[in-house]
Amino acid sequence: MSGFNLIPFLDLKTPHIELRPQLQAAFERVLNSGWYIQGSELKQFEEEFANYCEAKYCIGVGNGLDALHLILRAYDIGEGDEVIVPSNTYIATWLAASYAEATPIPVEPDERTYNIDPSRIEAAITPRTKAIMVVHLYGQPADMDVISAVAKKHNLKVIEDAAQAHGARYKGKRVGTLGDAAGFSFYPGKNLGAMGDGGAVTTNDAELAEKIRTLGNYGSRIKYHNEVKGYNSRLDELQAAFLREKLKKLDAWNAQRKAIAAEYVRKLESHNLVLPVVPEWADPVWHLFVVRSQQRENLQAHLQQQGIGTMIHYPIPPHLQPAYSELGYKQGDFPIAEAIHREVLSLPMGPTMNVAQVTQVSKSTNDYLEA
Ligand SMILES: *Cc1c(COP(=O)(O)O)cnc(C)c1O
C-alpha cells in the first residue's frame, strides 16, 4: 500500500532486516526442536513478556481479538450481559464483546486524549453491565484510576485492550496489569509484532490465567480431557521465538518512536492542526502519531503526492459500520467519536524512522496548511 512512498507510513521490513541473524537463529531453534505448538519457546516468551509487563501471568493466544474474547469468556460474561467499550476504537474491541454474545455499550472519548472519557461511564452502566473494556488508543494509556474507581463502585471487571500499547506506562506502571486482565495483539504492525498473527493475555489473577490457558486449548488441561467447550487459540513456537528476539528491542524501538513524536511536536507549526495531547501521568509508546485537521482528505492527498504515506485510524466508527446495524445507531449518536473519525490522520511513525524524515513530513504538512 505504501510500498512505493519515499516515506512510508510504516516500514515493517527494516526492523526485521536489522535483526536478521537473531531471527534466523530463532527459526533454527524451532526447526531443530521438532516441536511447533506449545513448547519451550512459548513458555519462555510467556515468562519474558509477563516480566516485561510486570504481570504475574502471560498466556499466549492466537491474536488480539481472541485475547479479549477469551478474557470475557473466562469471566463468564456472555448472553444478556453488557460490556462498556469506547465509541472511538478499532472494531475489534466491540467484536470481542459480540463474540462472547454480550452487547457492546459505547461511551464517548475525551476529545483531547481520544481515550474513553471516565466521567461518562457511569451514565452507561445498567444492571446488566459486567465489565468496562478500556482501550489504550494509539499507544496512550487511558485514565485508569478514575475508571477503576467507577468499576469498583459498581462491581465491574476492568479489561484493558492493550493491542496498541506494549510498554506504555500509567503513573509509572506498565499497561497490562492496570485492570483485572489485558489483551495484547502481536499483529505485525503493532509496537511488538510477530511475523504473522499472535496475541497474549496478561493478568495477576491465577485462576483467570488457568481458565484462559484451558479455554484457548480446546477446553483441555490434560490432553484429550475436555472440561469445557474451548477454542483453538494458541501462539505457535515460531512466532513465540521471533517475539522473544523482538521483545529485547522493544524499549529501544519505543524510545525511538518517542523521539520521533517529540520531533513532530517541535516541527509541526501550523495552527490549523491539532497535535496529540499527553496528560502528565501518561507515558505513551506512540503506536500512531495522530493529528487532526478539518482538511484531512486534502492534506492526505497532498502528502501522498509528495511520496508521504499516511493512514486514517479509523475512517468509520464501529457504531456506523454495517456490521453493527443491528444495534440501530445512527449518525449523530456519538458526535465526539464521529468528529474524531472525520478529522484524524496518522502521520508516518515507526521504530526506524529518522529525524530527516520527520522534518520532511512536517514541512510538507506546514506548507500545505499555511498555503
Ligand atoms: C489490533 C487491535 C486489536 C486486534 O488484534 P488482532 O491481533 O488483529 O486480532 C484489538 N484492539 C485494538 C485496539 C487493536 O488495535
Short mmCIF file of C-alpha atoms and ligand atoms in Angstrom, two decimals:
data_model
loop_
_atom_site.label_atom_id
_atom_site.label_comp_id
_atom_site.label_asym_id
_atom_site.label_seq_id
_atom_site.Cartn_x
_atom_site.Cartn_y
_atom_site.Cartn_z
CA MET A 1 0.00 0.00 0.00
CA SER A 2 2.70 2.48 0.98
CA GLY A 3 5.48 0.40 -0.58
CA PHE A 4 6.38 2.99 -3.22
CA ASN A 5 6.41 6.00 -0.93
CA LEU A 6 9.62 7.87 -0.26
CA ILE A 7 8.48 8.00 3.35
CA PRO A 8 6.26 5.01 4.04
CA PHE A 9 3.54 5.21 6.67
CA LEU A 10 5.20 2.27 8.43
CA ASP A 11 8.37 0.43 7.47
CA LEU A 12 7.96 -3.15 8.66
CA LYS A 13 10.93 -4.52 6.77
CA THR A 14 13.91 -2.59 8.16
CA PRO A 15 13.49 -3.68 11.81
CA HIS A 16 13.41 -7.31 10.67
CA ILE A 17 16.45 -6.91 8.41
CA GLU A 18 18.35 -5.39 11.35
CA LEU A 19 17.50 -8.46 13.41
CA ARG A 20 18.18 -10.96 10.62
CA PRO A 21 20.82 -13.07 12.46
CA GLN A 22 18.72 -13.25 15.64
CA LEU A 23 15.54 -14.13 13.74
CA GLN A 24 17.34 -16.75 11.67
CA ALA A 25 18.76 -18.28 14.83
CA ALA A 26 15.27 -18.31 16.35
CA PHE A 27 13.95 -20.09 13.27
CA GLU A 28 16.75 -22.66 13.50
CA ARG A 29 15.97 -23.31 17.17
CA VAL A 30 12.36 -24.12 16.34
CA LEU A 31 13.25 -26.08 13.20
CA ASN A 32 15.68 -28.24 15.12
CA SER A 33 13.43 -28.72 18.13
CA GLY A 34 10.86 -30.81 16.25
CA TRP A 35 8.20 -29.16 18.45
CA TYR A 36 5.96 -26.48 16.90
CA ILE A 37 3.00 -25.82 19.18
CA GLN A 38 3.10 -25.24 22.96
CA GLY A 39 6.75 -25.90 23.57
CA SER A 40 9.63 -24.17 25.30
CA GLU A 41 9.75 -21.05 23.11
CA LEU A 42 6.18 -20.20 24.09
CA LYS A 43 6.84 -20.95 27.73
CA GLN A 44 9.90 -18.70 27.76
CA PHE A 45 8.20 -15.92 25.82
CA GLU A 46 5.27 -16.00 28.26
CA GLU A 47 7.67 -15.60 31.19
CA GLU A 48 9.61 -12.84 29.46
CA PHE A 49 6.55 -10.90 28.38
CA ALA A 50 4.96 -11.25 31.84
CA ASN A 51 8.17 -9.83 33.33
CA TYR A 52 8.21 -7.03 30.80
CA CYS A 53 4.61 -6.08 31.69
CA GLU A 54 5.31 -6.52 35.42
CA ALA A 55 2.49 -9.08 35.43
CA LYS A 56 2.35 -12.42 37.24
CA TYR A 57 0.95 -14.36 34.28
CA CYS A 58 1.03 -14.24 30.50
CA ILE A 59 -0.82 -16.65 28.22
CA GLY A 60 -0.03 -16.70 24.51
CA VAL A 61 -3.10 -16.91 22.25
CA GLY A 62 -3.87 -16.75 18.53
CA ASN A 63 -4.40 -12.99 18.15
CA GLY A 64 -5.51 -9.85 19.97
CA LEU A 65 -9.22 -10.30 19.33
CA ASP A 66 -9.05 -13.81 20.81
CA ALA A 67 -7.20 -12.46 23.85
CA LEU A 68 -10.07 -10.05 24.61
CA HIS A 69 -12.76 -12.61 23.80
CA LEU A 70 -11.18 -15.29 25.99
CA ILE A 71 -10.98 -12.87 28.94
CA LEU A 72 -14.73 -12.24 28.69
CA ARG A 73 -15.44 -15.99 28.39
CA ALA A 74 -13.23 -16.76 31.36
CA TYR A 75 -15.22 -14.26 33.43
CA ASP A 76 -18.46 -15.92 32.26
CA ILE A 77 -19.57 -12.72 30.57
CA GLY A 78 -22.00 -13.61 27.80
CA GLU A 79 -25.57 -13.51 26.57
CA GLY A 80 -27.67 -10.79 28.18
CA ASP A 81 -24.61 -9.01 29.59
CA GLU A 82 -23.33 -5.59 28.64
CA VAL A 83 -19.72 -4.55 28.18
CA ILE A 84 -18.80 -0.87 28.12
CA VAL A 85 -16.49 -0.05 25.22
CA PRO A 86 -15.16 3.20 23.74
CA SER A 87 -17.15 4.67 20.85
CA ASN A 88 -13.76 5.66 19.44
CA THR A 89 -11.76 2.47 18.82
CA TYR A 90 -10.90 -0.20 16.31
CA ILE A 91 -13.87 -2.53 15.81
CA ALA A 92 -12.04 -5.49 17.42
CA THR A 93 -12.84 -4.11 20.88
CA TRP A 94 -16.55 -4.29 20.11
CA LEU A 95 -16.24 -7.64 18.34
CA ALA A 96 -14.73 -9.22 21.45
CA ALA A 97 -17.99 -8.45 23.30
CA SER A 98 -20.05 -9.70 20.36
CA TYR A 99 -18.03 -12.94 20.10
CA ALA A 100 -18.91 -13.56 23.75
CA GLU A 101 -22.59 -12.87 22.86
CA ALA A 102 -22.59 -9.81 25.11
CA THR A 103 -23.65 -6.34 23.92
CA PRO A 104 -21.06 -3.59 23.46
CA ILE A 105 -22.25 -0.33 25.05
CA PRO A 106 -20.33 2.63 23.61
CA VAL A 107 -19.07 5.54 25.70
CA GLU A 108 -17.69 8.70 24.14
CA PRO A 109 -14.00 9.65 24.35
CA ASP A 110 -12.26 12.63 25.87
CA GLU A 111 -11.84 14.94 22.91
CA ARG A 112 -8.22 15.70 23.78
CA THR A 113 -6.78 12.26 24.53
CA TYR A 114 -9.14 10.24 22.26
CA ASN A 115 -9.46 7.67 25.06
CA ILE A 116 -12.71 6.77 26.84
CA ASP A 117 -13.98 9.66 28.98
CA PRO A 118 -14.21 8.30 32.54
CA SER A 119 -16.80 10.91 33.53
CA ARG A 120 -19.27 9.50 31.00
CA ILE A 121 -19.01 5.84 32.04
CA GLU A 122 -21.39 5.85 34.98
CA ALA A 123 -24.34 7.05 32.85
CA ALA A 124 -23.92 3.97 30.62
CA ILE A 125 -23.99 1.43 33.47
CA THR A 126 -27.14 -0.72 33.85
CA PRO A 127 -27.91 -3.79 35.98
CA ARG A 128 -26.63 -5.87 33.05
CA THR A 129 -23.20 -4.24 32.87
CA LYS A 130 -20.42 -6.69 33.71
CA ALA A 131 -17.21 -5.08 32.50
CA ILE A 132 -15.51 -1.97 31.18
CA MET A 133 -13.21 -2.68 28.25
CA VAL A 134 -10.71 0.18 28.10
CA VAL A 135 -8.51 0.83 25.07
CA HIS A 136 -5.11 2.50 25.32
CA LEU A 137 -5.65 4.02 21.92
CA TYR A 138 -2.72 4.98 19.68
CA GLY A 139 -0.38 3.79 22.46
CA GLN A 140 -1.53 6.25 25.14
CA PRO A 141 -2.81 4.81 28.43
CA ALA A 142 -6.39 5.56 29.47
CA ASP A 143 -7.13 7.29 32.80
CA MET A 144 -7.18 4.05 34.78
CA ASP A 145 -7.55 5.25 38.40
CA VAL A 146 -10.78 7.08 37.65
CA ILE A 147 -12.09 4.16 35.57
CA SER A 148 -11.17 1.62 38.26
CA ALA A 149 -12.97 3.66 40.92
CA VAL A 150 -16.19 3.59 38.86
CA ALA A 151 -15.73 -0.14 38.24
CA LYS A 152 -15.20 -0.85 41.91
CA LYS A 153 -18.30 1.08 42.91
CA HIS A 154 -20.43 -0.98 40.50
CA ASN A 155 -18.57 -4.27 40.91
CA LEU A 156 -17.40 -4.44 37.28
CA LYS A 157 -14.34 -6.07 35.74
CA VAL A 158 -11.82 -3.77 34.06
CA ILE A 159 -10.31 -5.24 30.91
CA GLU A 160 -7.52 -3.47 29.06
CA ASP A 161 -7.34 -3.61 25.29
CA ALA A 162 -3.58 -3.07 25.18
CA ALA A 163 -3.20 -4.04 21.50
CA GLN A 164 -1.63 -0.67 20.66
CA ALA A 165 0.27 -0.01 23.87
CA HIS A 166 3.02 -2.60 24.61
CA GLY A 167 5.29 -0.93 27.15
CA ALA A 168 3.23 2.20 27.81
CA ARG A 169 3.09 3.40 31.41
CA TYR A 170 0.36 4.97 33.52
CA LYS A 171 1.66 6.72 36.64
CA GLY A 172 4.83 4.68 36.27
CA LYS A 173 3.09 1.29 35.92
CA ARG A 174 3.07 -0.71 32.70
CA VAL A 175 -0.20 -1.32 30.93
CA GLY A 176 -1.21 -4.97 31.19
CA THR A 177 -1.79 -5.03 34.96
CA LEU A 178 -3.80 -1.84 35.42
CA GLY A 179 -7.12 -3.70 35.36
CA ASP A 180 -8.21 -7.30 36.00
CA ALA A 181 -6.74 -8.59 32.75
CA ALA A 182 -5.34 -7.26 29.49
CA GLY A 183 -5.36 -8.39 25.88
CA PHE A 184 -2.36 -7.76 23.61
CA SER A 185 -2.02 -8.21 19.85
CA PHE A 186 1.19 -9.16 18.06
CA TYR A 187 -0.17 -8.35 14.61
CA PRO A 188 2.92 -7.37 12.55
CA GLY A 189 2.21 -3.61 12.61
CA LYS A 190 1.90 -3.32 16.40
CA ASN A 191 4.75 -1.98 18.58
CA LEU A 192 5.63 -5.61 19.34
CA GLY A 193 4.64 -7.59 16.26
CA ALA A 194 5.16 -11.17 15.15
CA MET A 195 5.74 -12.25 11.54
CA GLY A 196 2.16 -13.42 11.40
CA ASP A 197 -0.73 -13.35 13.85
CA GLY A 198 -0.35 -13.63 17.60
CA GLY A 199 -1.72 -12.34 20.88
CA ALA A 200 -1.50 -12.67 24.66
CA VAL A 201 -3.40 -12.14 27.88
CA THR A 202 -1.64 -10.72 30.93
CA THR A 203 -3.10 -10.79 34.44
CA ASN A 204 -2.21 -11.13 38.11
CA ASP A 205 -5.20 -13.45 38.64
CA ALA A 206 -4.01 -17.07 38.86
CA GLU A 207 -7.46 -18.56 38.44
CA LEU A 208 -8.20 -16.45 35.38
CA ALA A 209 -4.84 -17.36 33.83
CA GLU A 210 -5.57 -21.06 34.25
CA LYS A 211 -9.05 -20.66 32.72
CA ILE A 212 -7.72 -18.81 29.71
CA ARG A 213 -4.99 -21.37 29.15
CA THR A 214 -7.63 -24.09 29.22
CA LEU A 215 -10.16 -22.24 27.04
CA GLY A 216 -7.58 -21.48 24.36
CA ASN A 217 -6.53 -25.09 24.15
CA TYR A 218 -9.84 -26.85 23.38
CA GLY A 219 -11.01 -26.57 26.97
CA SER A 220 -8.39 -29.11 27.92
CA ARG A 221 -5.72 -29.18 30.61
CA ILE A 222 -4.89 -32.84 30.17
CA LYS A 223 -4.67 -33.95 26.55
CA TYR A 224 -7.99 -35.44 25.32
CA HIS A 225 -9.78 -34.48 28.56
CA ASN A 226 -12.14 -31.63 27.68
CA GLU A 227 -13.65 -29.82 30.65
CA VAL A 228 -15.39 -27.05 28.73
CA LYS A 229 -16.17 -26.29 25.09
CA GLY A 230 -13.00 -24.39 24.35
CA TYR A 231 -11.35 -22.86 21.31
CA ASN A 232 -8.21 -23.37 19.35
CA SER A 233 -6.29 -20.15 20.00
CA ARG A 234 -2.58 -20.64 20.55
CA LEU A 235 0.63 -18.73 19.93
CA ASP A 236 2.87 -21.05 17.93
CA GLU A 237 6.54 -21.78 18.64
CA LEU A 238 7.87 -19.96 15.60
CA GLN A 239 6.05 -16.72 16.41
CA ALA A 240 6.99 -17.03 20.09
CA ALA A 241 10.66 -17.48 19.11
CA PHE A 242 10.54 -14.41 16.84
CA LEU A 243 8.74 -12.39 19.52
CA ARG A 244 11.41 -13.28 22.10
CA GLU A 245 14.05 -11.69 19.88
CA LYS A 246 11.93 -8.65 19.12
CA LEU A 247 10.95 -8.14 22.77
CA LYS A 248 14.63 -7.45 23.54
CA LYS A 249 14.41 -4.45 21.21
CA LEU A 250 11.02 -3.15 22.29
CA ASP A 251 12.19 -0.49 24.76
CA ALA A 252 14.74 0.88 22.28
CA TRP A 253 12.13 0.90 19.50
CA ASN A 254 9.58 2.62 21.72
CA ALA A 255 12.23 5.19 22.70
CA GLN A 256 12.82 5.94 19.03
CA ARG A 257 9.05 6.38 18.49
CA LYS A 258 9.03 8.79 21.42
CA ALA A 259 11.91 10.79 19.93
CA ILE A 260 10.10 10.93 16.58
CA ALA A 261 6.89 12.12 18.29
CA ALA A 262 8.80 14.85 20.15
CA GLU A 263 10.35 15.96 16.87
CA TYR A 264 6.92 16.15 15.21
CA VAL A 265 5.62 18.28 18.08
CA ARG A 266 8.57 20.64 17.64
CA LYS A 267 8.24 20.90 13.87
CA LEU A 268 4.51 20.86 13.14
CA GLU A 269 3.83 24.57 13.38
CA SER A 270 0.50 25.07 11.64
CA HIS A 271 -2.27 26.47 13.83
CA ASN A 272 -4.74 24.59 11.64
CA LEU A 273 -3.60 21.29 13.06
CA VAL A 274 -4.47 19.64 16.38
CA LEU A 275 -1.50 17.80 17.90
CA PRO A 276 -1.69 14.86 20.33
CA VAL A 277 -2.24 15.77 23.99
CA VAL A 278 -0.36 13.77 26.63
CA PRO A 279 -1.63 14.03 30.24
CA GLU A 280 1.16 14.37 32.81
CA TRP A 281 0.51 10.86 34.17
CA ALA A 282 0.82 9.19 30.78
CA ASP A 283 3.94 7.73 29.19
CA PRO A 284 2.68 6.70 25.75
CA VAL A 285 4.50 4.43 23.28
CA TRP A 286 3.31 6.21 20.13
CA HIS A 287 1.87 3.28 18.23
CA LEU A 288 0.49 6.03 15.99
CA PHE A 289 1.13 9.74 15.71
CA VAL A 290 -2.33 11.12 15.09
CA VAL A 291 -3.11 14.71 14.16
CA ARG A 292 -6.49 16.32 13.48
CA SER A 293 -7.35 18.61 10.61
CA GLN A 294 -10.60 19.85 9.15
CA GLN A 295 -8.91 19.47 5.76
CA ARG A 296 -7.93 15.88 6.45
CA GLU A 297 -8.74 14.43 2.99
CA ASN A 298 -6.92 17.19 1.10
CA LEU A 299 -3.95 17.07 3.43
CA GLN A 300 -3.68 13.31 2.97
CA ALA A 301 -3.83 13.68 -0.83
CA HIS A 302 -1.18 16.42 -0.74
CA LEU A 303 1.17 14.30 1.37
CA GLN A 304 0.59 11.32 -0.91
CA GLN A 305 1.64 13.46 -3.90
CA GLN A 306 4.88 14.20 -2.07
CA GLY A 307 5.50 10.49 -1.56
CA ILE A 308 4.48 10.50 2.10
CA GLY A 309 2.28 7.63 3.24
CA THR A 310 -0.42 8.27 5.84
CA MET A 311 -3.38 6.30 7.17
CA ILE A 312 -6.70 7.04 8.88
CA HIS A 313 -7.37 5.34 12.23
CA TYR A 314 -10.23 4.98 11.68
CA PRO A 315 -12.47 6.23 8.87
CA ILE A 316 -15.80 4.85 10.19
CA PRO A 317 -16.65 4.44 13.90
CA PRO A 318 -17.91 0.98 14.93
CA HIS A 319 -21.47 2.20 15.64
CA LEU A 320 -21.86 3.27 11.99
CA GLN A 321 -20.39 0.10 10.48
CA PRO A 322 -22.85 -2.16 8.61
CA ALA A 323 -21.60 -4.97 10.87
CA TYR A 324 -23.34 -3.22 13.79
CA SER A 325 -26.57 -2.17 12.04
CA GLU A 326 -28.43 -4.49 14.46
CA LEU A 327 -27.78 -2.04 17.31
CA GLY A 328 -29.73 0.65 15.43
CA TYR A 329 -27.31 3.53 15.90
CA LYS A 330 -27.35 6.44 13.50
CA GLN A 331 -25.17 9.36 12.51
CA GLY A 332 -25.13 11.86 15.39
CA ASP A 333 -25.49 9.30 18.20
CA PHE A 334 -21.81 9.60 19.19
CA PRO A 335 -20.79 13.00 17.86
CA ILE A 336 -17.37 13.16 19.52
CA ALA A 337 -16.26 9.85 18.04
CA GLU A 338 -17.76 10.84 14.68
CA ALA A 339 -15.87 14.15 14.60
CA ILE A 340 -12.63 12.38 15.50
CA HIS A 341 -13.15 9.80 12.76
CA ARG A 342 -13.78 12.62 10.26
CA GLU A 343 -10.63 14.57 11.11
CA VAL A 344 -7.82 12.27 12.23
CA LEU A 345 -4.78 11.49 10.15
CA SER A 346 -1.90 9.22 11.20
CA LEU A 347 1.48 10.53 10.06
CA PRO A 348 4.42 8.20 9.34
CA MET A 349 5.71 6.64 12.57
CA GLY A 350 7.89 3.67 13.37
CA PRO A 351 10.97 2.39 15.18
CA THR A 352 13.35 3.01 12.27
CA MET A 353 12.10 6.43 11.21
CA ASN A 354 14.64 9.23 11.37
CA VAL A 355 14.62 12.94 12.13
CA ALA A 356 15.21 13.97 8.50
CA GLN A 357 12.01 12.17 7.56
CA VAL A 358 10.09 13.97 10.32
CA THR A 359 11.44 17.27 9.03
CA GLN A 360 10.20 16.49 5.54
CA VAL A 361 6.73 15.33 6.64
CA SER A 362 6.36 18.34 8.94
CA LYS A 363 7.45 20.79 6.24
CA SER A 364 5.03 19.33 3.69
CA THR A 365 2.24 19.48 6.27
CA ASN A 366 3.01 23.06 7.39
CA ASP A 367 3.35 24.27 3.79
CA TYR A 368 0.03 22.79 2.77
CA LEU A 369 -1.95 24.06 5.76
CA GLU A 370 -0.48 27.56 5.68
CA ALA A 371 -0.67 27.99 1.88
C1 LIG B 1 -5.05 -4.70 16.52
C2 LIG B 1 -6.10 -4.43 17.53
C3 LIG B 1 -6.89 -5.47 18.05
C4 LIG B 1 -6.94 -6.85 17.50
O1 LIG B 1 -5.75 -7.52 17.37
P1 LIG B 1 -5.61 -8.71 16.30
O2 LIG B 1 -4.34 -9.36 16.67
O3 LIG B 1 -5.61 -8.10 14.94
O4 LIG B 1 -6.78 -9.62 16.49
C5 LIG B 1 -7.76 -5.17 19.09
N1 LIG B 1 -7.88 -3.91 19.56
C6 LIG B 1 -7.16 -2.90 19.06
C7 LIG B 1 -7.34 -1.52 19.65
C8 LIG B 1 -6.26 -3.11 18.02
O5 LIG B 1 -5.56 -2.09 17.52
#
